[in-house]
């Protein structure tokens, strides 16, 4: 396995606190099929730091150098791409930022206007979704993103395929990525249909405890002053975590969830009144990923209990007259059902 | 030294600190109208930032200019691709005038560029006149130094003394500046006590403290440096006034020492000589809090401004999607989408002529004037403004129904694109309890404490609604007004109990609303509907609906049905 580069983003394992968020991100790294992670909370709580740190921690991917969608083998290169450099190289797991206010053209890709106008060629200019293939797509302020764009993103994230049918183009390419969205619920909320499409959701807040806050500042300051030294110090922890994630990924196929666990999943979702079956499926997948992360192959009730808030919190029916937050409701039902 | 001179001194220091380490500080948020004072600051910046690239942005800048893109005119003319270089490429100090007009999209892009690219920093020149017109918070959070020079006199603002040679000297010293133990802890705690949630602020304060130490030729951060950092970075971000040591504000603050002079119970005793006690830093911060902030905090309104601040930047013109309209000629760039077919159609008739005139007969000839852009027509969002009578004569129950109706409407607001606002009137005036919002979270928090009792200042309530509606319309929403009252106006606009004048004022306000042509509804919640309210409804041009036993559900259905624009 290749070693770390000596400079890089803030190490994932050096992030203080925010255990829910870190766990949710690790689970999606183990099983990208869980779907995206939605992080709601205050500014400056390390959301983007965590995404970047996690991607840097993951083993690099092997990809064809000139391929716009990071294909692993020459055979996977989409037919529309004119790839000149066909060497297979290692590159870090991509993390692509989707800026607020990005146009649909930039996201899904569009007709390459420049080639069309200057050379009269009909060529496809890949968008951000192509670049995010096999990596992470990070959207800050996802709740301020235009609804149709969020719709489109979630659709692609779930199907793993980006299909462009417009301006006389008919193009498809692989777009498998983990979607990480973040935002502040006070500035606007997401439609329930969209919320449901995210696999896991976590709420983060600035740490209230002074000592934790001091530790955050101390580590960040140490990183800013001497990034190389800081990365070297934390490399051990990051490598351990990487090894655990890689091992968990490998063990995912063997993870077993017995009949009683499936029943528990269903009962939890029925008790919470979540729409559709996506809740059960995500809950199961997340619990399985957590089990392998813990190094066991059997999913237990404890695993369910630990992932239930993240997997179900955002799937509840909105009750405008209920004062209790969704997290409280999930926890209450989890205690009732699982004991 | 006068207050103004004192502040100017700090401006001077702030600029020097920024010039020393622009990347670590992220930038300056300078709030001042255009004028000689701001010119002096800018001149000072130019002197101190010699050797660095200064680049100007404008708030309407497009992605092409920011990140680089295709120079379409040159590409078309030369027949090969010509690229422009983006402003964000390479290290530079970006200067942005009219920063209060930055849209959230641009703010997010700049913020992420400041986060990820080293060597970039931003000076935001905010010329906002109103408190709501301000830099988007996502961006403000990344800029270490916040300066407000709105009421700085020119006489107190002599030329800034910034000597490039001194700065070069200090820059050499900067990497060797050390921090005393406990400085991090102190700054973090001061930030927490001032109610600053973001953890970027203490980091930026540290950077300022280091730069300030280097400026004074020290290789160790001293107490004066920490004080300066608190004044420049932390004080302007305060969202609460730190409680004095007698009454610790929250359980989160580890029990502050009983007296500021002696603090034997602090863990970092060995650094007593170097570090000012936290209380002293807090005092410094308190002295820096603007007097109007104190007033705002006392009125409990700071929180409204804080989380979802609705500056020009946050305003969304409801431009989500829409029906395609005919294309129009225009320039490429920014968010514009080229309508390729229309462009080709526009170019087609000229091809024969252009080919003849050109030496490349086999290619398509497109000129800038052929470019057609797509246009979409969008319908704007609704803003339903509830004006609720919270006076003694209206039973508390009605208020509860109104609250319920608002929450029900908001629950469905995702699909309908409704924003909901709430004005309550009672006693001698009115109060905007909920500015237009779609956020259920925010609404629940606000509605939890709706007081009742007192007289019925109907006119004041209507006036507040009118103002809200004008604001909402300026943001591209379609306002509508729903008045819930039992109609016995007895307090006039001036807040004096005078039944006759109160009635006249209410009629005048109702006519003002009608003149704007907004949909409205008057709901009579009185047990025995009296005659007065239907007259008022006529004055407002609104349907009159007596609903003596309305519950939340019928209320929301009635409002929804009657306010839907035909």
PDB file of C-alpha atoms in Angstrom, chain B residues 279-514:
ATOM      1  CA  UNK B 279     -12.061  38.999  32.644  1.00  0.00           C
ATOM      2  CA  UNK B 280      -9.725  41.697  31.382  1.00  0.00           C
ATOM      3  CA  UNK B 281      -9.967  40.398  27.828  1.00  0.00           C
ATOM      4  CA  UNK B 282     -13.715  40.277  28.200  1.00  0.00           C
ATOM      5  CA  UNK B 283     -13.726  43.871  29.420  1.00  0.00           C
ATOM      6  CA  UNK B 284     -11.702  44.858  26.367  1.00  0.00           C
ATOM      7  CA  UNK B 285     -14.209  43.103  24.179  1.00  0.00           C
ATOM      8  CA  UNK B 286     -17.128  44.724  25.973  1.00  0.00           C
ATOM      9  CA  UNK B 287     -15.626  48.159  25.468  1.00  0.00           C
ATOM     10  CA  UNK B 288     -15.491  47.437  21.758  1.00  0.00           C
ATOM     11  CA  UNK B 289     -19.094  46.351  21.380  1.00  0.00           C
ATOM     12  CA  UNK B 290     -20.952  49.031  19.444  1.00  0.00           C
ATOM     13  CA  UNK B 291     -23.557  50.851  21.556  1.00  0.00           C
ATOM     14  CA  UNK B 292     -26.353  49.937  19.179  1.00  0.00           C
ATOM     15  CA  UNK B 293     -25.444  46.259  19.519  1.00  0.00           C
ATOM     16  CA  UNK B 294     -26.102  46.593  23.226  1.00  0.00           C
ATOM     17  CA  UNK B 295     -29.513  47.993  22.446  1.00  0.00           C
ATOM     18  CA  UNK B 296     -30.176  45.260  19.933  1.00  0.00           C
ATOM     19  CA  UNK B 297     -29.136  42.552  22.325  1.00  0.00           C
ATOM     20  CA  UNK B 298     -31.302  43.950  25.054  1.00  0.00           C
ATOM     21  CA  UNK B 299     -34.262  44.010  22.737  1.00  0.00           C
ATOM     22  CA  UNK B 300     -33.531  40.376  22.093  1.00  0.00           C
ATOM     23  CA  UNK B 301     -33.331  40.993  18.411  1.00  0.00           C
ATOM     24  CA  UNK B 302     -29.726  40.124  17.790  1.00  0.00           C
ATOM     25  CA  UNK B 303     -30.628  36.537  17.167  1.00  0.00           C
ATOM     26  CA  UNK B 304     -32.894  37.527  14.323  1.00  0.00           C
ATOM     27  CA  UNK B 305     -30.061  39.210  12.596  1.00  0.00           C
ATOM     28  CA  UNK B 306     -27.601  36.511  13.384  1.00  0.00           C
ATOM     29  CA  UNK B 307     -28.620  33.151  11.924  1.00  0.00           C
ATOM     30  CA  UNK B 308     -30.602  33.848   8.814  1.00  0.00           C
ATOM     31  CA  UNK B 309     -29.528  37.411   8.147  1.00  0.00           C
ATOM     32  CA  UNK B 310     -31.421  38.682   5.176  1.00  0.00           C
ATOM     33  CA  UNK B 311     -29.015  40.998   3.500  1.00  0.00           C
ATOM     34  CA  UNK B 312     -28.970  41.739  -0.168  1.00  0.00           C
ATOM     35  CA  UNK B 313     -26.650  38.804  -0.351  1.00  0.00           C
ATOM     36  CA  UNK B 314     -29.105  36.303   1.021  1.00  0.00           C
ATOM     37  CA  UNK B 315     -32.002  37.585  -0.994  1.00  0.00           C
ATOM     38  CA  UNK B 316     -33.081  35.140  -3.611  1.00  0.00           C
ATOM     39  CA  UNK B 317     -34.985  36.443  -6.550  1.00  0.00           C
ATOM     40  CA  UNK B 318     -37.116  33.347  -6.803  1.00  0.00           C
ATOM     41  CA  UNK B 319     -35.308  32.322  -9.966  1.00  0.00           C
ATOM     42  CA  UNK B 320     -35.544  28.585  -9.530  1.00  0.00           C
ATOM     43  CA  UNK B 321     -36.826  27.262 -12.782  1.00  0.00           C
ATOM     44  CA  UNK B 322     -39.558  28.119 -15.179  1.00  0.00           C
ATOM     45  CA  UNK B 323     -41.122  28.043 -18.555  1.00  0.00           C
ATOM     46  CA  UNK B 324     -38.694  28.647 -21.397  1.00  0.00           C
ATOM     47  CA  UNK B 325     -39.231  31.917 -23.184  1.00  0.00           C
ATOM     48  CA  UNK B 326     -37.930  33.064 -26.539  1.00  0.00           C
ATOM     49  CA  UNK B 327     -34.166  33.390 -26.673  1.00  0.00           C
ATOM     50  CA  UNK B 328     -32.566  36.760 -26.715  1.00  0.00           C
ATOM     51  CA  UNK B 329     -29.247  38.015 -27.999  1.00  0.00           C
ATOM     52  CA  UNK B 330     -26.645  38.450 -25.310  1.00  0.00           C
ATOM     53  CA  UNK B 331     -23.175  37.730 -24.071  1.00  0.00           C
ATOM     54  CA  UNK B 332     -22.031  34.385 -22.813  1.00  0.00           C
ATOM     55  CA  UNK B 333     -20.765  34.055 -19.308  1.00  0.00           C
ATOM     56  CA  UNK B 334     -21.981  33.814 -15.756  1.00  0.00           C
ATOM     57  CA  UNK B 335     -25.126  31.768 -15.448  1.00  0.00           C
ATOM     58  CA  UNK B 336     -26.320  32.400 -18.964  1.00  0.00           C
ATOM     59  CA  UNK B 337     -27.102  29.385 -21.088  1.00  0.00           C
ATOM     60  CA  UNK B 338     -26.555  29.523 -24.797  1.00  0.00           C
ATOM     61  CA  UNK B 339     -29.435  28.455 -26.967  1.00  0.00           C
ATOM     62  CA  UNK B 340     -27.431  26.660 -29.600  1.00  0.00           C
ATOM     63  CA  UNK B 341     -30.161  26.129 -32.144  1.00  0.00           C
ATOM     64  CA  UNK B 342     -31.217  29.766 -32.011  1.00  0.00           C
ATOM     65  CA  UNK B 343     -27.593  30.833 -32.291  1.00  0.00           C
ATOM     66  CA  UNK B 344     -27.053  28.715 -35.373  1.00  0.00           C
ATOM     67  CA  UNK B 345     -30.295  29.959 -36.841  1.00  0.00           C
ATOM     68  CA  UNK B 346     -29.176  33.536 -36.308  1.00  0.00           C
ATOM     69  CA  UNK B 347     -25.839  32.808 -37.964  1.00  0.00           C
ATOM     70  CA  UNK B 348     -27.151  30.764 -40.883  1.00  0.00           C
ATOM     71  CA  UNK B 349     -28.204  33.537 -43.288  1.00  0.00           C
ATOM     72  CA  UNK B 350     -24.761  35.108 -43.133  1.00  0.00           C
ATOM     73  CA  UNK B 351     -22.689  32.010 -43.809  1.00  0.00           C
ATOM     74  CA  UNK B 352     -22.331  32.534 -47.556  1.00  0.00           C
ATOM     75  CA  UNK B 353     -21.188  36.125 -47.107  1.00  0.00           C
ATOM     76  CA  UNK B 354     -18.831  35.345 -44.274  1.00  0.00           C
ATOM     77  CA  UNK B 355     -17.285  32.430 -46.097  1.00  0.00           C
ATOM     78  CA  UNK B 356     -16.620  34.615 -49.061  1.00  0.00           C
ATOM     79  CA  UNK B 357     -14.969  37.220 -46.886  1.00  0.00           C
ATOM     80  CA  UNK B 358     -12.872  34.726 -44.961  1.00  0.00           C
ATOM     81  CA  UNK B 359      -9.944  32.565 -45.876  1.00  0.00           C
ATOM     82  CA  UNK B 360     -11.440  29.495 -44.185  1.00  0.00           C
ATOM     83  CA  UNK B 361     -14.324  28.559 -46.412  1.00  0.00           C
ATOM     84  CA  UNK B 362     -15.013  25.178 -44.816  1.00  0.00           C
ATOM     85  CA  UNK B 363     -15.932  26.226 -41.334  1.00  0.00           C
ATOM     86  CA  UNK B 364     -18.935  27.644 -39.635  1.00  0.00           C
ATOM     87  CA  UNK B 365     -18.686  31.362 -39.074  1.00  0.00           C
ATOM     88  CA  UNK B 366     -20.235  32.545 -35.882  1.00  0.00           C
ATOM     89  CA  UNK B 367     -19.851  36.061 -34.569  1.00  0.00           C
ATOM     90  CA  UNK B 368     -20.492  37.341 -31.091  1.00  0.00           C
ATOM     91  CA  UNK B 369     -23.631  39.059 -32.334  1.00  0.00           C
ATOM     92  CA  UNK B 370     -25.140  35.677 -33.232  1.00  0.00           C
ATOM     93  CA  UNK B 371     -25.073  34.312 -29.705  1.00  0.00           C
ATOM     94  CA  UNK B 372     -28.574  33.740 -28.328  1.00  0.00           C
ATOM     95  CA  UNK B 373     -29.218  33.056 -24.676  1.00  0.00           C
ATOM     96  CA  UNK B 374     -31.990  31.033 -23.084  1.00  0.00           C
ATOM     97  CA  UNK B 375     -34.490  32.746 -20.867  1.00  0.00           C
ATOM     98  CA  UNK B 376     -36.886  31.323 -18.364  1.00  0.00           C
ATOM     99  CA  UNK B 377     -39.949  32.782 -16.840  1.00  0.00           C
ATOM    100  CA  UNK B 378     -40.468  32.004 -13.216  1.00  0.00           C
ATOM    101  CA  UNK B 379     -43.357  32.535 -10.900  1.00  0.00           C
ATOM    102  CA  UNK B 380     -42.363  34.171  -7.687  1.00  0.00           C
ATOM    103  CA  UNK B 381     -42.830  32.782  -4.203  1.00  0.00           C
ATOM    104  CA  UNK B 382     -45.732  33.780  -2.009  1.00  0.00           C
ATOM    105  CA  UNK B 383     -45.172  35.510   1.285  1.00  0.00           C
ATOM    106  CA  UNK B 384     -48.192  35.253   3.543  1.00  0.00           C
ATOM    107  CA  UNK B 385     -48.063  37.865   6.268  1.00  0.00           C
ATOM    108  CA  UNK B 386     -50.270  37.139   9.246  1.00  0.00           C
ATOM    109  CA  UNK B 387     -51.278  40.184  11.259  1.00  0.00           C
ATOM    110  CA  UNK B 388     -52.595  38.854  14.522  1.00  0.00           C
ATOM    111  CA  UNK B 389     -54.438  40.723  17.229  1.00  0.00           C
ATOM    112  CA  UNK B 390     -52.749  39.842  20.495  1.00  0.00           C
ATOM    113  CA  UNK B 391     -54.657  42.394  22.549  1.00  0.00           C
ATOM    114  CA  UNK B 392     -56.638  41.686  25.676  1.00  0.00           C
ATOM    115  CA  UNK B 393     -59.905  41.711  23.790  1.00  0.00           C
ATOM    116  CA  UNK B 394     -58.811  38.901  21.498  1.00  0.00           C
ATOM    117  CA  UNK B 395     -58.751  35.744  23.481  1.00  0.00           C
ATOM    118  CA  UNK B 396     -55.434  33.981  23.903  1.00  0.00           C
ATOM    119  CA  UNK B 397     -57.029  31.039  22.169  1.00  0.00           C
ATOM    120  CA  UNK B 398     -57.173  32.898  18.845  1.00  0.00           C
ATOM    121  CA  UNK B 399     -53.485  33.508  19.032  1.00  0.00           C
ATOM    122  CA  UNK B 400     -52.949  29.809  19.493  1.00  0.00           C
ATOM    123  CA  UNK B 401     -55.095  29.092  16.423  1.00  0.00           C
ATOM    124  CA  UNK B 402     -53.066  31.554  14.391  1.00  0.00           C
ATOM    125  CA  UNK B 403     -49.892  29.856  15.499  1.00  0.00           C
ATOM    126  CA  UNK B 404     -51.300  26.497  14.523  1.00  0.00           C
ATOM    127  CA  UNK B 405     -52.419  27.802  11.132  1.00  0.00           C
ATOM    128  CA  UNK B 406     -48.977  29.234  10.452  1.00  0.00           C
ATOM    129  CA  UNK B 407     -47.299  25.961  11.282  1.00  0.00           C
ATOM    130  CA  UNK B 408     -49.724  24.042   9.102  1.00  0.00           C
ATOM    131  CA  UNK B 409     -49.159  26.383   6.173  1.00  0.00           C
ATOM    132  CA  UNK B 410     -45.422  26.098   6.641  1.00  0.00           C
ATOM    133  CA  UNK B 411     -45.653  22.336   6.800  1.00  0.00           C
ATOM    134  CA  UNK B 412     -46.939  22.441   3.241  1.00  0.00           C
ATOM    135  CA  UNK B 413     -44.702  25.290   2.194  1.00  0.00           C
ATOM    136  CA  UNK B 414     -42.153  23.094   0.452  1.00  0.00           C
ATOM    137  CA  UNK B 415     -44.556  22.214  -2.277  1.00  0.00           C
ATOM    138  CA  UNK B 416     -46.162  25.637  -2.560  1.00  0.00           C
ATOM    139  CA  UNK B 417     -43.122  27.852  -2.169  1.00  0.00           C
ATOM    140  CA  UNK B 418     -44.771  29.839   0.565  1.00  0.00           C
ATOM    141  CA  UNK B 419     -42.948  32.051   2.967  1.00  0.00           C
ATOM    142  CA  UNK B 420     -44.784  32.940   6.118  1.00  0.00           C
ATOM    143  CA  UNK B 421     -44.370  35.979   8.364  1.00  0.00           C
ATOM    144  CA  UNK B 422     -46.113  36.973  11.566  1.00  0.00           C
ATOM    145  CA  UNK B 423     -46.857  40.424  12.983  1.00  0.00           C
ATOM    146  CA  UNK B 424     -48.548  40.709  16.350  1.00  0.00           C
ATOM    147  CA  UNK B 425     -50.030  43.917  17.702  1.00  0.00           C
ATOM    148  CA  UNK B 426     -51.006  44.714  21.236  1.00  0.00           C
ATOM    149  CA  UNK B 427     -50.542  47.401  23.887  1.00  0.00           C
ATOM    150  CA  UNK B 428     -49.259  50.488  22.141  1.00  0.00           C
ATOM    151  CA  UNK B 429     -47.535  49.046  19.108  1.00  0.00           C
ATOM    152  CA  UNK B 430     -46.753  46.108  16.914  1.00  0.00           C
ATOM    153  CA  UNK B 431     -43.918  43.677  16.628  1.00  0.00           C
ATOM    154  CA  UNK B 432     -42.615  41.534  13.804  1.00  0.00           C
ATOM    155  CA  UNK B 433     -42.427  38.171  15.483  1.00  0.00           C
ATOM    156  CA  UNK B 434     -41.391  36.233  12.433  1.00  0.00           C
ATOM    157  CA  UNK B 435     -39.795  37.760   9.353  1.00  0.00           C
ATOM    158  CA  UNK B 436     -40.720  35.951   6.099  1.00  0.00           C
ATOM    159  CA  UNK B 437     -39.335  32.444   6.366  1.00  0.00           C
ATOM    160  CA  UNK B 438     -39.760  28.909   5.097  1.00  0.00           C
ATOM    161  CA  UNK B 439     -37.956  27.408   8.045  1.00  0.00           C
ATOM    162  CA  UNK B 440     -40.090  25.353  10.342  1.00  0.00           C
ATOM    163  CA  UNK B 441     -37.328  25.160  12.925  1.00  0.00           C
ATOM    164  CA  UNK B 442     -37.035  28.911  13.190  1.00  0.00           C
ATOM    165  CA  UNK B 443     -40.787  29.365  13.273  1.00  0.00           C
ATOM    166  CA  UNK B 444     -41.358  26.974  16.141  1.00  0.00           C
ATOM    167  CA  UNK B 445     -38.709  28.697  18.183  1.00  0.00           C
ATOM    168  CA  UNK B 446     -40.217  32.145  17.578  1.00  0.00           C
ATOM    169  CA  UNK B 447     -43.815  31.154  18.076  1.00  0.00           C
ATOM    170  CA  UNK B 448     -43.095  29.456  21.351  1.00  0.00           C
ATOM    171  CA  UNK B 449     -43.053  32.831  23.081  1.00  0.00           C
ATOM    172  CA  UNK B 450     -45.876  34.952  21.724  1.00  0.00           C
ATOM    173  CA  UNK B 451     -47.152  37.283  24.421  1.00  0.00           C
ATOM    174  CA  UNK B 452     -50.709  38.585  24.681  1.00  0.00           C
ATOM    175  CA  UNK B 453     -52.719  41.348  26.413  1.00  0.00           C
ATOM    176  CA  UNK B 454     -53.231  45.162  26.246  1.00  0.00           C
ATOM    177  CA  UNK B 455     -54.998  47.516  23.800  1.00  0.00           C
ATOM    178  CA  UNK B 456     -55.702  47.061  20.091  1.00  0.00           C
ATOM    179  CA  UNK B 457     -53.354  49.162  17.921  1.00  0.00           C
ATOM    180  CA  UNK B 458     -54.765  47.853  14.655  1.00  0.00           C
ATOM    181  CA  UNK B 459     -53.152  50.562  12.537  1.00  0.00           C
ATOM    182  CA  UNK B 460     -49.675  49.852  13.899  1.00  0.00           C
ATOM    183  CA  UNK B 461     -50.105  46.191  13.065  1.00  0.00           C
ATOM    184  CA  UNK B 462     -51.175  46.981   9.520  1.00  0.00           C
ATOM    185  CA  UNK B 463     -48.286  49.362   9.093  1.00  0.00           C
ATOM    186  CA  UNK B 464     -45.786  46.713  10.163  1.00  0.00           C
ATOM    187  CA  UNK B 465     -47.407  44.298   7.726  1.00  0.00           C
ATOM    188  CA  UNK B 466     -47.162  46.872   4.966  1.00  0.00           C
ATOM    189  CA  UNK B 467     -43.472  47.370   5.618  1.00  0.00           C
ATOM    190  CA  UNK B 468     -42.848  43.640   5.655  1.00  0.00           C
ATOM    191  CA  UNK B 469     -44.773  43.220   2.438  1.00  0.00           C
ATOM    192  CA  UNK B 470     -42.758  45.914   0.694  1.00  0.00           C
ATOM    193  CA  UNK B 471     -39.569  44.213   1.829  1.00  0.00           C
ATOM    194  CA  UNK B 472     -40.806  40.829   0.646  1.00  0.00           C
ATOM    195  CA  UNK B 473     -41.733  42.248  -2.727  1.00  0.00           C
ATOM    196  CA  UNK B 474     -38.286  43.759  -3.088  1.00  0.00           C
ATOM    197  CA  UNK B 475     -36.939  40.241  -2.692  1.00  0.00           C
ATOM    198  CA  UNK B 476     -39.057  38.941  -5.536  1.00  0.00           C
ATOM    199  CA  UNK B 477     -41.901  37.436  -3.520  1.00  0.00           C
ATOM    200  CA  UNK B 478     -45.611  38.088  -3.900  1.00  0.00           C
ATOM    201  CA  UNK B 479     -46.868  39.266  -0.522  1.00  0.00           C
ATOM    202  CA  UNK B 480     -50.377  38.715   0.778  1.00  0.00           C
ATOM    203  CA  UNK B 481     -51.812  39.919   4.064  1.00  0.00           C
ATOM    204  CA  UNK B 482     -54.093  37.975   6.414  1.00  0.00           C
ATOM    205  CA  UNK B 483     -55.534  40.032   9.264  1.00  0.00           C
ATOM    206  CA  UNK B 484     -56.922  38.193  12.288  1.00  0.00           C
ATOM    207  CA  UNK B 485     -58.690  40.480  14.742  1.00  0.00           C
ATOM    208  CA  UNK B 486     -61.944  41.232  16.500  1.00  0.00           C
ATOM    209  CA  UNK B 487     -61.808  44.734  15.132  1.00  0.00           C
ATOM    210  CA  UNK B 488     -62.136  47.170  18.018  1.00  0.00           C
ATOM    211  CA  UNK B 489     -59.218  49.428  17.198  1.00  0.00           C
ATOM    212  CA  UNK B 490     -58.619  51.673  20.195  1.00  0.00           C
ATOM    213  CA  UNK B 491     -54.959  52.718  19.993  1.00  0.00           C
ATOM    214  CA  UNK B 492     -53.745  54.991  17.210  1.00  0.00           C
ATOM    215  CA  UNK B 493     -50.471  54.996  15.301  1.00  0.00           C
ATOM    216  CA  UNK B 494     -48.806  57.211  17.887  1.00  0.00           C
ATOM    217  CA  UNK B 495     -49.601  54.636  20.567  1.00  0.00           C
ATOM    218  CA  UNK B 496     -52.253  56.722  22.307  1.00  0.00           C
ATOM    219  CA  UNK B 497     -55.580  55.244  23.347  1.00  0.00           C
ATOM    220  CA  UNK B 498     -58.004  57.221  21.202  1.00  0.00           C
ATOM    221  CA  UNK B 499     -60.792  55.279  19.596  1.00  0.00           C
ATOM    222  CA  UNK B 500     -61.656  57.852  16.899  1.00  0.00           C
ATOM    223  CA  UNK B 501     -58.107  58.501  15.775  1.00  0.00           C
ATOM    224  CA  UNK B 502     -57.342  54.785  15.966  1.00  0.00           C
ATOM    225  CA  UNK B 503     -60.192  54.021  13.571  1.00  0.00           C
ATOM    226  CA  UNK B 504     -59.037  56.723  11.126  1.00  0.00           C
ATOM    227  CA  UNK B 505     -55.446  55.465  11.222  1.00  0.00           C
ATOM    228  CA  UNK B 506     -56.551  51.878  10.638  1.00  0.00           C
ATOM    229  CA  UNK B 507     -58.611  52.941   7.616  1.00  0.00           C
ATOM    230  CA  UNK B 508     -55.661  54.869   6.205  1.00  0.00           C
ATOM    231  CA  UNK B 509     -53.342  51.896   6.556  1.00  0.00           C
ATOM    232  CA  UNK B 510     -55.942  49.567   5.048  1.00  0.00           C
ATOM    233  CA  UNK B 511     -56.238  51.853   2.014  1.00  0.00           C
ATOM    234  CA  UNK B 512     -52.453  51.914   1.690  1.00  0.00           C
ATOM    235  CA  UNK B 513     -52.454  48.140   1.500  1.00  0.00           C
ATOM    236  CA  UNK B 514     -55.239  48.163  -1.051  1.00  0.00           C
TER     237      UNK B 514
END
